[in-house]
PDB file of C-alpha atoms in Angstrom:
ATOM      1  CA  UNK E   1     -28.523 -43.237  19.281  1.00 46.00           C
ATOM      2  CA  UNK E   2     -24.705 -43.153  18.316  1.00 50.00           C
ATOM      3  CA  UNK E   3     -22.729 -39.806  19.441  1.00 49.00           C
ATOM      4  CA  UNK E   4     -20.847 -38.001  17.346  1.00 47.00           C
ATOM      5  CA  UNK E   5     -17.424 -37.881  17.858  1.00 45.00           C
ATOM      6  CA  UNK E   6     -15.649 -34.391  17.627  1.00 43.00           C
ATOM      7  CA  UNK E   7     -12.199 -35.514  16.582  1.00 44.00           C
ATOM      8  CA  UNK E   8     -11.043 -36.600  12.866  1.00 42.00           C
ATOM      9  CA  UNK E   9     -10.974 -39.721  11.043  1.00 47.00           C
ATOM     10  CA  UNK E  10      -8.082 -41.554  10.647  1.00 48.00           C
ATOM     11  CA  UNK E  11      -6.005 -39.651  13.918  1.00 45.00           C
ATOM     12  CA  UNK E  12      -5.654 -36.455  11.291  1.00 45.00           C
ATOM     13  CA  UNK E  13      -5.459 -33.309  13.245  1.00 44.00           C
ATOM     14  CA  UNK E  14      -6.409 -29.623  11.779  1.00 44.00           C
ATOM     15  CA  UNK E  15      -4.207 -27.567   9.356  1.00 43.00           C
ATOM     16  CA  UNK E  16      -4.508 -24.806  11.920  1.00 44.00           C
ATOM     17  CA  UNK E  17      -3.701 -26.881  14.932  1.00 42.00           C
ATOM     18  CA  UNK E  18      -0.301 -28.352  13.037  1.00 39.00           C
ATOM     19  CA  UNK E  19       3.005 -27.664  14.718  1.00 39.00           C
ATOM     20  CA  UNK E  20       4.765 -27.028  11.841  1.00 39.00           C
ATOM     21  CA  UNK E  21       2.552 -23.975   9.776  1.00 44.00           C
ATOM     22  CA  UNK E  22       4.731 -24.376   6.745  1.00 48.00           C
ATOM     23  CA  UNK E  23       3.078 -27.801   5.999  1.00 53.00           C
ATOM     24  CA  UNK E  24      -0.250 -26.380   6.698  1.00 73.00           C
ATOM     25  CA  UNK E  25      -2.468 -27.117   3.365  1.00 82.00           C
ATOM     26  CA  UNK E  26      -5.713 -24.410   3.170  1.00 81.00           C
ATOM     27  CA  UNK E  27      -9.251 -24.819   4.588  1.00 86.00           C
ATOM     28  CA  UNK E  28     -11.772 -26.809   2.213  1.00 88.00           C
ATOM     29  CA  UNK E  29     -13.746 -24.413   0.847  1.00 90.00           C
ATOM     30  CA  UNK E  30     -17.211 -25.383  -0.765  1.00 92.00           C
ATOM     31  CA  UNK E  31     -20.042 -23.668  -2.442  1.00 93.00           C
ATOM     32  CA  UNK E  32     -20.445 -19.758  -3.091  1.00 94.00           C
ATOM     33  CA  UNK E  33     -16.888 -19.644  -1.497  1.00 94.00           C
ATOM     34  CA  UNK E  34     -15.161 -21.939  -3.712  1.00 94.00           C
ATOM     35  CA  UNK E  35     -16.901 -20.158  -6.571  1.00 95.00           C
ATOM     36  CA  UNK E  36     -15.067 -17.148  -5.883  1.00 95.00           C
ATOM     37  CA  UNK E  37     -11.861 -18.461  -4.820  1.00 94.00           C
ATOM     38  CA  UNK E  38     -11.624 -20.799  -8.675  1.00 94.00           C
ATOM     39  CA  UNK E  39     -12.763 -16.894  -9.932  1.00 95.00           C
ATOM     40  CA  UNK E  40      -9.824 -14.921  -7.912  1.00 94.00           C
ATOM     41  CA  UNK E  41      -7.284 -17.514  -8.670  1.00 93.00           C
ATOM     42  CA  UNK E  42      -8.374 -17.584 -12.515  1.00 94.00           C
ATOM     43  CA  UNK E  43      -8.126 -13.788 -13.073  1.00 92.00           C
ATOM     44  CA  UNK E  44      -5.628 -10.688 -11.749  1.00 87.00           C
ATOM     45  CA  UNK E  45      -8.644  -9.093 -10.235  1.00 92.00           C
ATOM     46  CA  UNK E  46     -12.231  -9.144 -10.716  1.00 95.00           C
ATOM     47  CA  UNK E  47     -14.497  -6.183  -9.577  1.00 95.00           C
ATOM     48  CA  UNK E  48     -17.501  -6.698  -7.153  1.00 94.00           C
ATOM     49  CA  UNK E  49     -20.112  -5.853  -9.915  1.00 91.00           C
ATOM     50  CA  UNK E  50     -18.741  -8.681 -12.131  1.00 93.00           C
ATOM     51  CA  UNK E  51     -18.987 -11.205  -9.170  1.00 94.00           C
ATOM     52  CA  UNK E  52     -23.138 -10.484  -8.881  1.00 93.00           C
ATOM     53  CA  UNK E  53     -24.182  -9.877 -12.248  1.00 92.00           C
ATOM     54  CA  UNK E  54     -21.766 -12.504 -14.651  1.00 92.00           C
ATOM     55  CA  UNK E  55     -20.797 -15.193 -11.759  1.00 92.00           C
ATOM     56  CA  UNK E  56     -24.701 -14.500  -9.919  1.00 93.00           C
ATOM     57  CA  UNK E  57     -22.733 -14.084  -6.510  1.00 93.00           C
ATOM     58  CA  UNK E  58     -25.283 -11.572  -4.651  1.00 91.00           C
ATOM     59  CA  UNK E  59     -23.562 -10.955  -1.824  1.00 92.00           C
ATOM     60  CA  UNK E  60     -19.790 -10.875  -2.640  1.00 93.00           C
ATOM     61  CA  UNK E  61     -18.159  -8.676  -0.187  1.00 94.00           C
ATOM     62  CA  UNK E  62     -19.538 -11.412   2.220  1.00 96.00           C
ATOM     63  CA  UNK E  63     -18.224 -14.541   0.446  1.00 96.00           C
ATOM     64  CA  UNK E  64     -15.049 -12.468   0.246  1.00 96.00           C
ATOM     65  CA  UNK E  65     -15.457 -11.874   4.333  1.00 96.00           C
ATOM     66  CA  UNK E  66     -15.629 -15.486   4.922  1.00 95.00           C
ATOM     67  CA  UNK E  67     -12.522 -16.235   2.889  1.00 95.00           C
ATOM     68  CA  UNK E  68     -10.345 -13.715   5.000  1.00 93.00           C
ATOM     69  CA  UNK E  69     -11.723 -15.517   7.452  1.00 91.00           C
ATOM     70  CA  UNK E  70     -10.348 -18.941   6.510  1.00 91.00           C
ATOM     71  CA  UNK E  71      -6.967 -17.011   6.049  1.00 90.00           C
ATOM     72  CA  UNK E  72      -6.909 -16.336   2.388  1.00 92.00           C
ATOM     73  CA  UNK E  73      -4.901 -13.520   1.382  1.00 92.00           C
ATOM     74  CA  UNK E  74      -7.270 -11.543  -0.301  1.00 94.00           C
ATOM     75  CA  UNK E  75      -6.439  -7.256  -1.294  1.00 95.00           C
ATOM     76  CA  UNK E  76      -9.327  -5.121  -1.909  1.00 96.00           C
ATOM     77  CA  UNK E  77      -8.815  -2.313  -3.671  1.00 96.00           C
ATOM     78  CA  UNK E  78     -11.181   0.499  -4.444  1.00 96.00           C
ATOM     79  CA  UNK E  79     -11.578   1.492  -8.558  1.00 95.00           C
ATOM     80  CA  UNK E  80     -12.945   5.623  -8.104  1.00 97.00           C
ATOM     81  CA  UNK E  81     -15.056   5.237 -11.267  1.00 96.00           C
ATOM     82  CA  UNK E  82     -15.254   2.368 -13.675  1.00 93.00           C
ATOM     83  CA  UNK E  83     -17.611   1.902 -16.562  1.00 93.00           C
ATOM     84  CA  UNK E  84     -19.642  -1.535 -16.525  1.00 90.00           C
ATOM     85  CA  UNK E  85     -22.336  -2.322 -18.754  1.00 90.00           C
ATOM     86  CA  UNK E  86     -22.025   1.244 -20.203  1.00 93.00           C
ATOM     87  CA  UNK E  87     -22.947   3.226 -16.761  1.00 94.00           C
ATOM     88  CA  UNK E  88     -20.092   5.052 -14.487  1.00 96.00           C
ATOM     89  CA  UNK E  89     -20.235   3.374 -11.411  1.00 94.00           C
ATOM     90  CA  UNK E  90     -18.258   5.048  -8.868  1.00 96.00           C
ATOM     91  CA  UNK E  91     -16.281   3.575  -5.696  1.00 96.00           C
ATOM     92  CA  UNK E  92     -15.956  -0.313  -6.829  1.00 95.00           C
ATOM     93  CA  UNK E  93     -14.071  -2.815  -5.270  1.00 96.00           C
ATOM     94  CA  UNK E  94     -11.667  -5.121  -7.248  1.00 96.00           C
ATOM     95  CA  UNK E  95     -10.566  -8.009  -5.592  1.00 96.00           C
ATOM     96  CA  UNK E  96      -7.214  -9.990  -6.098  1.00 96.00           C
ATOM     97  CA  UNK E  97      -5.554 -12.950  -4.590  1.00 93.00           C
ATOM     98  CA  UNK E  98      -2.478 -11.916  -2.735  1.00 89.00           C
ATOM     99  CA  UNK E  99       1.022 -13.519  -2.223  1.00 87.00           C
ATOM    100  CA  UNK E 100       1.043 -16.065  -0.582  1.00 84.00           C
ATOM    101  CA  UNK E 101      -2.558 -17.011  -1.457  1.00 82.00           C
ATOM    102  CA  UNK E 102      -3.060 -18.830   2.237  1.00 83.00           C
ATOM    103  CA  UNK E 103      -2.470 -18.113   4.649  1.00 81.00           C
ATOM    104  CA  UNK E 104      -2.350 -14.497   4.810  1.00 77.00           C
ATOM    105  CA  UNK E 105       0.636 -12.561   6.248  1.00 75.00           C
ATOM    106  CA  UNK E 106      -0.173 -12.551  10.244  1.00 79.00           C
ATOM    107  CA  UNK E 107      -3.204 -15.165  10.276  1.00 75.00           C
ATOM    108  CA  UNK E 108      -1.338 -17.833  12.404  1.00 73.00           C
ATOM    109  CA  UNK E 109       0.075 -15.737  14.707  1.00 73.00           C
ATOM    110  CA  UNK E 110      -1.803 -14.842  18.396  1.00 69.00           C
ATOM    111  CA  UNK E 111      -0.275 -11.882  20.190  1.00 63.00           C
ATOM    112  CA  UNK E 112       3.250 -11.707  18.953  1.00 60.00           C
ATOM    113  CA  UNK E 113       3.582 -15.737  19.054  1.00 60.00           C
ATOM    114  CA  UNK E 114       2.913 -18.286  16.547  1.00 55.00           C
ATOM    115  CA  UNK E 115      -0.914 -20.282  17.150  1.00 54.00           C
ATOM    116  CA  UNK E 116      -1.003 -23.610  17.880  1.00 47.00           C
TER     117      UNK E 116
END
């Protein structure tokens, strides 16, 4: 049985463990994930009711979680009332891709000092 190694082909090291950040290219991104990245980057904001019902996305907030998680630069913010599908829904969150899109503003730096 041949082990597994843990490092990467070819000598390539992470994005995140690069000493120079500004060369850093974003995390590969597949599935549900990249569905709502393409969506984000295609549009000025979509709301979370569009993402489940016209891009069937049922859990969005958590695809959205795992993105800020990967360092995309994702703002949330909250509509009071909107009409969709000709019902008031109240409280819904539209979600845009921020400036610069990855990483987001803090997400390489570790207590005061830039990650390595």
């Amino acid at each position: 049985m041949k082990k597994k190694n843990a490092r990467f082909p070819n000598g390539k090291t992470s994005a995140n463990t690069s000493a120079n950040h500004s060369t850093a290219t974003p995390p590969d991104v597949t599935g549900q994930c990249a569905e709502v990245l393409a969506i984000l980057r295609a549009r000025r904001g979509v709301l979370s009711f569009e993402l489940t019902a016209d891009c069937a996305i049922p859990e969005a907030a958590a695809r959205i979680h795992d993105l800020r998680g990967k360092g995309f630069n994702i703002h949330t913010t909250i509509e009071p009332e909107i009409t969709f599908r000709g019902r008031v829904r109240r409280n819904v969150a539209r979600y845009s891709l921020g400036v610069p899109a990855w990483p987001r503003p803090g997400f390489m730096v570790c207590d005061g000092r830039t990650a390595l």
